[in-house]
mmCIF file of C-alpha atoms in Angstrom:
data_model
loop_
_atom_site.group_PDB
_atom_site.id
_atom_site.type_symbol
_atom_site.label_atom_id
_atom_site.label_comp_id
_atom_site.label_asym_id
_atom_site.label_seq_id
_atom_site.Cartn_x
_atom_site.Cartn_y
_atom_site.Cartn_z
ATOM 1 C CA MET A 1 16.160 -9.931 -20.991
ATOM 2 C CA ASN A 2 16.672 -11.205 -17.001
ATOM 3 C CA PRO A 3 14.737 -14.103 -16.348
ATOM 4 C CA SER A 4 14.387 -12.910 -12.633
ATOM 5 C CA ASP A 5 13.559 -9.268 -13.834
ATOM 6 C CA PRO A 6 9.950 -8.930 -15.076
ATOM 7 C CA PHE A 7 10.370 -5.487 -16.227
ATOM 8 C CA VAL A 8 10.855 -5.114 -19.711
ATOM 9 C CA ASP A 9 13.146 -1.248 -20.832
ATOM 10 C CA VAL A 10 11.942 -0.245 -24.757
ATOM 11 C CA ALA A 11 13.246 2.697 -26.270
ATOM 12 C CA ALA A 12 11.167 4.777 -28.381
ATOM 13 C CA GLY A 13 10.236 4.012 -31.879
ATOM 14 C CA SER A 14 10.951 0.618 -30.973
ATOM 15 C CA ALA A 15 8.344 -2.461 -31.641
ATOM 16 C CA ILE A 16 7.172 -4.414 -28.766
ATOM 17 C CA PHE A 17 5.395 -6.801 -30.952
ATOM 18 C CA ARG A 18 3.522 -7.069 -34.499
ATOM 19 C CA GLU A 19 0.610 -7.287 -35.822
ATOM 20 C CA GLY A 20 0.329 -11.134 -36.735
ATOM 21 C CA GLU A 21 3.296 -11.952 -34.784
ATOM 22 C CA ALA A 22 1.999 -14.757 -32.002
ATOM 23 C CA GLY A 23 1.535 -13.541 -28.701
ATOM 24 C CA HIS A 24 2.888 -15.240 -25.777
ATOM 25 C CA ASP A 25 2.556 -12.371 -22.682
ATOM 26 C CA MET A 26 1.039 -9.502 -22.164
ATOM 27 C CA TYR A 27 2.279 -5.206 -20.690
ATOM 28 C CA ILE A 28 1.347 -3.064 -18.316
ATOM 29 C CA ILE A 29 2.919 0.155 -18.469
ATOM 30 C CA GLU A 30 4.867 1.098 -15.624
ATOM 31 C CA SER A 31 6.152 4.277 -17.006
ATOM 32 C CA GLY A 32 6.379 5.868 -21.101
ATOM 33 C CA THR A 33 3.013 6.377 -24.200
ATOM 34 C CA VAL A 34 2.586 2.858 -25.901
ATOM 35 C CA GLU A 35 0.907 3.210 -29.131
ATOM 36 C CA ILE A 36 -1.596 0.406 -30.618
ATOM 37 C CA LEU A 37 -2.028 0.386 -34.557
ATOM 38 C CA ARG A 38 -3.096 -1.713 -37.519
ATOM 39 C CA ASN A 39 -1.757 -1.927 -41.030
ATOM 40 C CA ALA A 40 -4.947 -1.483 -41.899
ATOM 41 C CA ARG A 41 -5.499 1.848 -40.319
ATOM 42 C CA GLY A 42 -1.999 3.432 -41.833
ATOM 43 C CA ALA A 43 -0.040 5.596 -39.129
ATOM 44 C CA GLU A 44 -3.140 6.443 -37.740
ATOM 45 C CA PRO A 45 -3.483 5.203 -34.005
ATOM 46 C CA LEU A 46 -6.159 3.186 -32.761
ATOM 47 C CA ALA A 47 -4.876 3.787 -28.850
ATOM 48 C CA THR A 48 -2.133 5.836 -26.867
ATOM 49 C CA LEU A 49 -1.961 4.219 -23.776
ATOM 50 C CA GLU A 50 -0.417 5.299 -20.601
ATOM 51 C CA ALA A 51 1.250 4.087 -17.563
ATOM 52 C CA GLY A 52 -1.014 1.614 -15.718
ATOM 53 C CA GLU A 53 -2.826 0.876 -18.781
ATOM 54 C CA CYS A 54 -2.414 -2.572 -20.268
ATOM 55 C CA PHE A 55 -2.556 -4.254 -23.568
ATOM 56 C CA GLY A 56 -1.443 -7.709 -25.550
ATOM 57 C CA GLU A 57 -4.130 -9.680 -23.276
ATOM 58 C CA MET A 58 -6.403 -11.085 -26.264
ATOM 59 C CA ALA A 59 -3.385 -12.776 -27.811
ATOM 60 C CA LEU A 60 -2.477 -14.167 -24.560
ATOM 61 C CA LEU A 61 -6.303 -14.973 -23.643
ATOM 62 C CA GLU A 62 -7.282 -16.403 -27.188
ATOM 63 C CA GLU A 63 -4.094 -17.983 -28.083
ATOM 64 C CA GLN A 64 -3.830 -16.325 -31.834
ATOM 65 C CA PRO A 65 -2.390 -14.557 -33.916
ATOM 66 C CA ARG A 66 -1.630 -10.763 -32.598
ATOM 67 C CA PHE A 67 -4.214 -8.085 -33.740
ATOM 68 C CA ALA A 68 -2.424 -4.972 -33.587
ATOM 69 C CA THR A 69 1.149 -3.273 -33.533
ATOM 70 C CA ALA A 70 2.715 -2.133 -30.611
ATOM 71 C CA MET A 71 4.973 0.654 -30.873
ATOM 72 C CA ALA A 72 6.520 2.903 -28.152
ATOM 73 C CA ARG A 73 6.239 5.889 -28.367
ATOM 74 C CA THR A 74 8.270 7.073 -25.820
ATOM 75 C CA ASP A 75 11.152 4.743 -23.659
ATOM 76 C CA VAL A 76 8.737 3.297 -21.851
ATOM 77 C CA ARG A 77 9.277 0.291 -18.677
ATOM 78 C CA LEU A 78 7.121 -2.047 -18.990
ATOM 79 C CA LEU A 79 5.977 -5.326 -16.322
ATOM 80 C CA ARG A 80 5.917 -8.451 -18.394
ATOM 81 C CA ILE A 81 3.359 -11.375 -18.238
ATOM 82 C CA GLU A 82 4.204 -14.675 -19.733
ATOM 83 C CA ARG A 83 1.543 -16.829 -19.751
ATOM 84 C CA ALA A 84 2.937 -19.621 -18.150
ATOM 85 C CA ALA A 85 2.525 -17.193 -15.220
ATOM 86 C CA PHE A 86 -0.519 -15.682 -16.249
ATOM 87 C CA ALA A 87 -2.640 -17.919 -13.151
ATOM 88 C CA ASP A 88 -0.935 -17.326 -10.920
ATOM 89 C CA VAL A 89 -0.595 -13.445 -10.942
ATOM 90 C CA MET A 90 -4.294 -13.632 -11.689
ATOM 91 C CA ARG A 91 -4.946 -15.207 -8.543
ATOM 92 C CA SER A 92 -1.973 -13.334 -6.230
ATOM 93 C CA ASN A 93 -3.471 -9.624 -7.653
ATOM 94 C CA VAL A 94 -6.634 -9.346 -8.308
ATOM 95 C CA GLU A 95 -6.435 -5.813 -9.262
ATOM 96 C CA ILE A 96 -4.932 -7.286 -12.858
ATOM 97 C CA PRO A 97 -7.813 -9.311 -14.081
ATOM 98 C CA ILE A 98 -10.138 -6.483 -12.540
ATOM 99 C CA ARG A 99 -8.215 -4.116 -14.833
ATOM 100 C CA ILE A 100 -8.672 -6.284 -17.958
ATOM 101 C CA MET A 101 -12.494 -6.928 -17.411
ATOM 102 C CA ARG A 102 -13.080 -3.201 -17.567
ATOM 103 C CA LYS A 103 -11.027 -2.776 -20.506
ATOM 104 C CA LEU A 104 -13.006 -5.236 -22.486
ATOM 105 C CA ALA A 105 -16.033 -3.845 -20.839
ATOM 106 C CA GLY A 106 -15.014 -0.409 -22.367
ATOM 107 C CA ARG A 107 -13.847 -1.638 -25.631
ATOM 108 C CA LEU A 108 -17.768 -3.988 -26.034
ATOM 109 C CA ARG A 109 -19.212 -0.211 -24.475
ATOM 110 C CA ARG A 110 -17.646 1.741 -27.660
ATOM 111 C CA SER A 111 -18.478 -1.254 -30.130
ATOM 112 C CA GLU A 112 -22.121 -0.701 -29.577
ATOM 113 C CA GLN A 113 -21.907 2.602 -29.520
ATOM 114 C CA ARG A 114 -20.464 2.947 -32.976
ATOM 115 C CA ALA A 115 -23.123 0.105 -33.815
ATOM 116 C CA LEU A 116 -26.107 2.403 -32.074
ATOM 117 C CA ASP A 117 -24.145 5.891 -34.384
ATOM 118 C CA ALA A 118 -23.761 3.934 -37.364
ATOM 119 C CA HIS A 119 -27.944 3.107 -37.559
ATOM 120 C CA LEU A 120 -29.347 6.398 -36.412
ATOM 121 C CA ALA A 121 -26.759 7.996 -39.076
ATOM 122 C CA LEU A 122 -28.774 5.129 -41.544
ATOM 123 C CA ASP A 123 -31.945 5.918 -40.212
ATOM 124 C CA GLU A 124 -31.166 10.418 -40.626
ATOM 125 C CA PHE A 125 -30.085 9.710 -44.346
ATOM 126 C CA LYS A 126 -32.683 7.120 -45.257
ATOM 127 C CA ARG A 127 -35.803 9.692 -43.572
ATOM 128 C CA LYS A 128 -34.188 12.859 -45.572
ATOM 129 C CA LEU A 129 -33.833 10.824 -48.658
ATOM 130 C CA ALA A 130 -37.552 9.976 -48.501
ATOM 131 C CA ALA A 131 -39.014 13.594 -47.651
ATOM 132 C CA ARG A 132 -36.803 14.438 -50.676
ATOM 133 C CA ARG A 133 -38.788 11.987 -52.829
ATOM 134 C CA GLU A 134 -41.806 12.945 -51.057
ATOM 135 C CA PRO A 135 -42.275 16.746 -49.973
ATOM 136 C CA ASP A 136 -44.825 16.288 -46.806
ATOM 137 C CA ALA A 137 -48.011 18.394 -47.891
ATOM 138 C CA ALA A 138 -48.767 18.602 -44.388
ATOM 139 C CA SER A 139 -46.378 21.025 -43.744
ATOM 140 C CA PRO A 140 -47.112 24.717 -43.506
ATOM 141 C CA ARG A 141 -46.162 27.076 -46.054
ATOM 142 C CA PRO A 142 -43.456 29.486 -45.035
ATOM 143 C CA ASP A 143 -46.093 31.857 -45.384
ATOM 144 C CA ALA A 144 -48.701 30.444 -43.078
ATOM 145 C CA ARG A 145 -46.202 29.775 -41.009
ATOM 146 C CA ALA A 146 -45.170 33.249 -40.915
ATOM 147 C CA ALA A 147 -48.544 34.393 -39.939
ATOM 148 C CA ALA A 148 -49.420 31.871 -37.106
ATOM 149 C CA GLU A 149 -45.910 32.806 -35.827
ATOM 150 C CA ALA A 150 -47.066 36.242 -35.846
ATOM 151 C CA ALA A 151 -50.705 35.433 -34.343
ATOM 152 C CA ALA A 152 -48.667 33.616 -31.158
ATOM 153 C CA PRO A 153 -49.434 35.231 -27.929
ATOM 154 C CA LYS A 154 -45.579 37.154 -26.636
ATOM 155 C CA ALA A 155 -44.260 35.631 -23.319
ATOM 156 C CA ALA A 156 -44.536 39.017 -21.665
ATOM 157 C CA PRO A 157 -40.040 40.445 -20.993
ATOM 158 C CA ALA A 158 -40.308 39.640 -17.390
ATOM 159 C CA ALA A 159 -41.237 36.044 -17.451
ATOM 160 C CA VAL A 160 -38.801 35.497 -20.297
ATOM 161 C CA ALA A 161 -35.732 36.801 -18.336
ATOM 162 C CA ALA A 162 -36.469 35.162 -15.158
ATOM 163 C CA ALA A 163 -37.361 31.960 -17.186
ATOM 164 C CA PRO A 164 -33.707 31.139 -17.477
ATOM 165 C CA ALA A 165 -32.581 32.226 -13.837
ATOM 166 C CA ALA A 166 -35.335 29.343 -12.774
ATOM 167 C CA VAL A 167 -34.137 26.962 -14.741
ATOM 168 C CA ALA A 168 -30.549 27.931 -13.673
ATOM 169 C CA ALA A 169 -31.215 27.775 -9.974
ATOM 170 C CA ALA A 170 -33.518 23.817 -10.097
ATOM 171 C CA ALA A 171 -30.685 22.868 -12.200
ATOM 172 C CA ALA A 172 -28.091 23.654 -10.181
ATOM 173 C CA PRO A 173 -26.670 20.544 -8.295
ATOM 174 C CA ARG A 174 -25.264 20.286 -4.518
ATOM 175 C CA GLU A 175 -22.103 20.168 -3.969
ATOM 176 C CA TYR A 176 -20.614 17.713 -1.646
ATOM 177 C CA ARG A 177 -16.923 17.306 0.649
ATOM 178 C CA LEU A 178 -15.633 14.747 2.280
ATOM 179 C CA LYS A 179 -14.440 16.378 5.802
ATOM 180 C CA LEU A 180 -11.524 14.604 7.605
ATOM 181 C CA ASP A 181 -11.239 14.673 11.744
ATOM 182 C CA THR A 182 -8.207 17.038 10.460
ATOM 183 C CA GLY A 183 -10.693 19.760 9.120
ATOM 184 C CA GLU A 184 -8.916 18.874 5.069
ATOM 185 C CA VAL A 185 -11.508 18.838 2.720
ATOM 186 C CA PHE A 186 -11.795 16.599 -0.368
ATOM 187 C CA PRO A 187 -14.584 18.656 -3.076
ATOM 188 C CA LEU A 188 -16.168 16.394 -5.432
ATOM 189 C CA THR A 189 -16.518 18.619 -8.514
ATOM 190 C CA GLY A 190 -15.164 18.048 -11.988
ATOM 191 C CA SER A 191 -16.576 14.517 -12.503
ATOM 192 C CA THR A 192 -19.117 12.657 -11.231
ATOM 193 C CA GLU A 193 -17.245 9.402 -10.283
ATOM 194 C CA PHE A 194 -14.336 9.955 -7.269
ATOM 195 C CA LEU A 195 -11.849 6.402 -6.948
ATOM 196 C CA VAL A 196 -11.417 6.377 -2.816
ATOM 197 C CA GLY A 197 -8.174 5.021 -2.106
ATOM 198 C CA ARG A 198 -4.025 5.201 -2.371
ATOM 199 C CA PRO A 199 -2.018 5.809 -4.865
ATOM 200 C CA ASP A 200 0.289 2.805 -6.866
ATOM 201 C CA PRO A 201 2.753 3.928 -9.475
ATOM 202 C CA ALA A 202 3.236 0.446 -10.609
ATOM 203 C CA SER A 203 0.222 -0.457 -11.456
ATOM 204 C CA GLY A 204 -0.996 3.171 -12.775
ATOM 205 C CA ILE A 205 -3.346 3.943 -10.007
ATOM 206 C CA ASN A 206 -4.298 7.411 -8.818
ATOM 207 C CA PRO A 207 -7.250 8.048 -6.712
ATOM 208 C CA GLU A 208 -8.797 11.615 -7.106
ATOM 209 C CA ILE A 209 -9.476 10.846 -3.545
ATOM 210 C CA ASN A 210 -6.101 10.286 -1.373
ATOM 211 C CA LEU A 211 -6.200 9.492 1.764
ATOM 212 C CA GLY A 212 -2.829 7.662 1.571
ATOM 213 C CA PRO A 213 -1.409 9.851 3.226
ATOM 214 C CA TYR A 214 -3.774 9.620 6.118
ATOM 215 C CA ASP A 215 -3.863 6.116 6.504
ATOM 216 C CA ASP A 216 -1.013 5.386 9.395
ATOM 217 C CA ALA A 217 -1.962 1.864 9.875
ATOM 218 C CA ARG A 218 -2.291 0.862 5.817
ATOM 219 C CA SER A 219 -5.457 -0.080 5.941
ATOM 220 C CA LEU A 220 -6.743 1.571 2.560
ATOM 221 C CA SER A 221 -6.239 -0.841 -1.228
ATOM 222 C CA ARG A 222 -5.500 1.071 -4.088
ATOM 223 C CA ARG A 223 -9.199 1.049 -5.820
ATOM 224 C CA HIS A 224 -10.799 1.117 -2.565
ATOM 225 C CA ALA A 225 -14.500 2.348 -3.012
ATOM 226 C CA LYS A 226 -15.850 5.052 -5.184
ATOM 227 C CA LEU A 227 -18.025 7.532 -4.664
ATOM 228 C CA VAL A 228 -20.699 8.543 -7.505
ATOM 229 C CA LEU A 229 -22.689 11.765 -7.848
ATOM 230 C CA GLU A 230 -26.369 11.750 -9.541
ATOM 231 C CA GLY A 231 -28.118 14.958 -9.861
ATOM 232 C CA ASP A 232 -28.280 15.782 -6.195
ATOM 233 C CA ARG A 233 -27.572 12.553 -4.998
ATOM 234 C CA CYS A 234 -24.431 10.623 -3.984
ATOM 235 C CA LEU A 235 -23.481 7.441 -3.541
ATOM 236 C CA VAL A 236 -20.253 5.339 -1.988
ATOM 237 C CA ARG A 237 -19.810 1.352 -3.543
ATOM 238 C CA GLU A 238 -16.652 -0.975 -3.049
ATOM 239 C CA ASP A 239 -16.293 -2.033 -6.779
ATOM 240 C CA ALA A 240 -13.968 -4.824 -5.415
ATOM 241 C CA ALA A 241 -14.542 -6.545 -2.525
ATOM 242 C CA THR A 242 -11.406 -4.703 0.114
ATOM 243 C CA THR A 243 -9.657 -6.877 3.327
ATOM 244 C CA ASN A 244 -10.992 -3.584 5.615
ATOM 245 C CA GLY A 245 -14.231 -2.550 4.114
ATOM 246 C CA THR A 246 -16.725 0.514 3.754
ATOM 247 C CA TYR A 247 -18.185 1.428 6.437
ATOM 248 C CA VAL A 248 -20.941 4.130 6.271
ATOM 249 C CA ASN A 249 -22.126 4.793 9.651
ATOM 250 C CA GLY A 250 -20.679 1.787 11.026
ATOM 251 C CA GLU A 251 -22.233 -0.552 9.392
ATOM 252 C CA ARG A 252 -20.001 -2.650 6.674
ATOM 253 C CA ILE A 253 -21.251 -1.900 3.152
ATOM 254 C CA GLN A 254 -21.791 -4.890 0.793
ATOM 255 C CA THR A 255 -18.932 -5.061 -2.216
ATOM 256 C CA GLY A 256 -20.712 -4.003 -5.187
ATOM 257 C CA VAL A 257 -23.901 -2.177 -4.225
ATOM 258 C CA PRO A 258 -24.414 1.248 -3.922
ATOM 259 C CA VAL A 259 -25.556 2.978 -0.921
ATOM 260 C CA GLU A 260 -26.964 6.470 -0.987
ATOM 261 C CA LEU A 261 -25.632 8.975 0.937
ATOM 262 C CA LYS A 262 -26.873 12.117 3.001
ATOM 263 C CA PRO A 263 -24.960 15.372 4.289
ATOM 264 C CA GLY A 264 -23.591 14.862 7.976
ATOM 265 C CA ASP A 265 -23.026 10.679 7.292
ATOM 266 C CA LYS A 266 -19.694 9.220 8.294
ATOM 267 C CA LEU A 267 -17.647 7.234 6.163
ATOM 268 C CA LYS A 268 -14.760 4.759 6.887
ATOM 269 C CA PHE A 269 -12.787 3.417 4.717
ATOM 270 C CA GLY A 270 -10.775 0.603 6.081
ATOM 271 C CA SER A 271 -9.398 3.283 9.476
ATOM 272 C CA VAL A 272 -9.892 6.497 7.876
ATOM 273 C CA GLU A 273 -12.167 8.217 8.632
ATOM 274 C CA VAL A 274 -14.379 11.137 6.636
ATOM 275 C CA GLU A 275 -17.789 13.269 7.226
ATOM 276 C CA LEU A 276 -19.712 13.879 4.087
ATOM 277 C CA VAL A 277 -21.085 17.735 3.918
ATOM 278 C CA ALA A 278 -22.550 20.117 1.471
#
């Protein structure tokens, strides 16, 4: 590898590093697909990673042997970050430590969910086992239950037919859109979170709301802010401090604090202004 070139090209089927090896660097995928495997799991991968994702950071942070093997599923191009340069990279590119923290938070959340699922499954197993050993004498016999159901008052057919329609109408969420002065519209549909910013092929960032083509002053950050839908509510949140800020009706919002929006509000991401419409 050329020391002046931090990028590494790895052919499909080749190991980037192997479980148990000493770890002195981490990687960010520029292109291609990488599989993470453990010997104890056999051929089934722990994870399949695509462009923009990072791996190998645990051995680098903990100075421990590699926890798993990283294999190139396709031809891949990687940005390699050595331990000696790690601190400088963290200081110069805030998105890399944010990405690592998000990855670690996601792992913790999944571990907690698996532990919760295991506890719930165990509790359910214990409940079924206890029910098999000690039948509930208080539960009605089949004939008694049938008689009770027969005696229960029946809802009128019209009311039964109207109920689902009323529930559906009440549950239908409000649909929001972002509108530019040019008339172009970004619908907020298909998800509950929408990243606002500009794409960055090197790090794999591809925001749902790409305002890059309208940012002549290049004032947008790659991950500038997020729009979040919570039922009928629409909120804007700036996850990481941006150089040129995020504004609602002319007032700069505080980083990390969600602000509820209403139709007609003017939002400004850097120098790009849009209107929230519903």
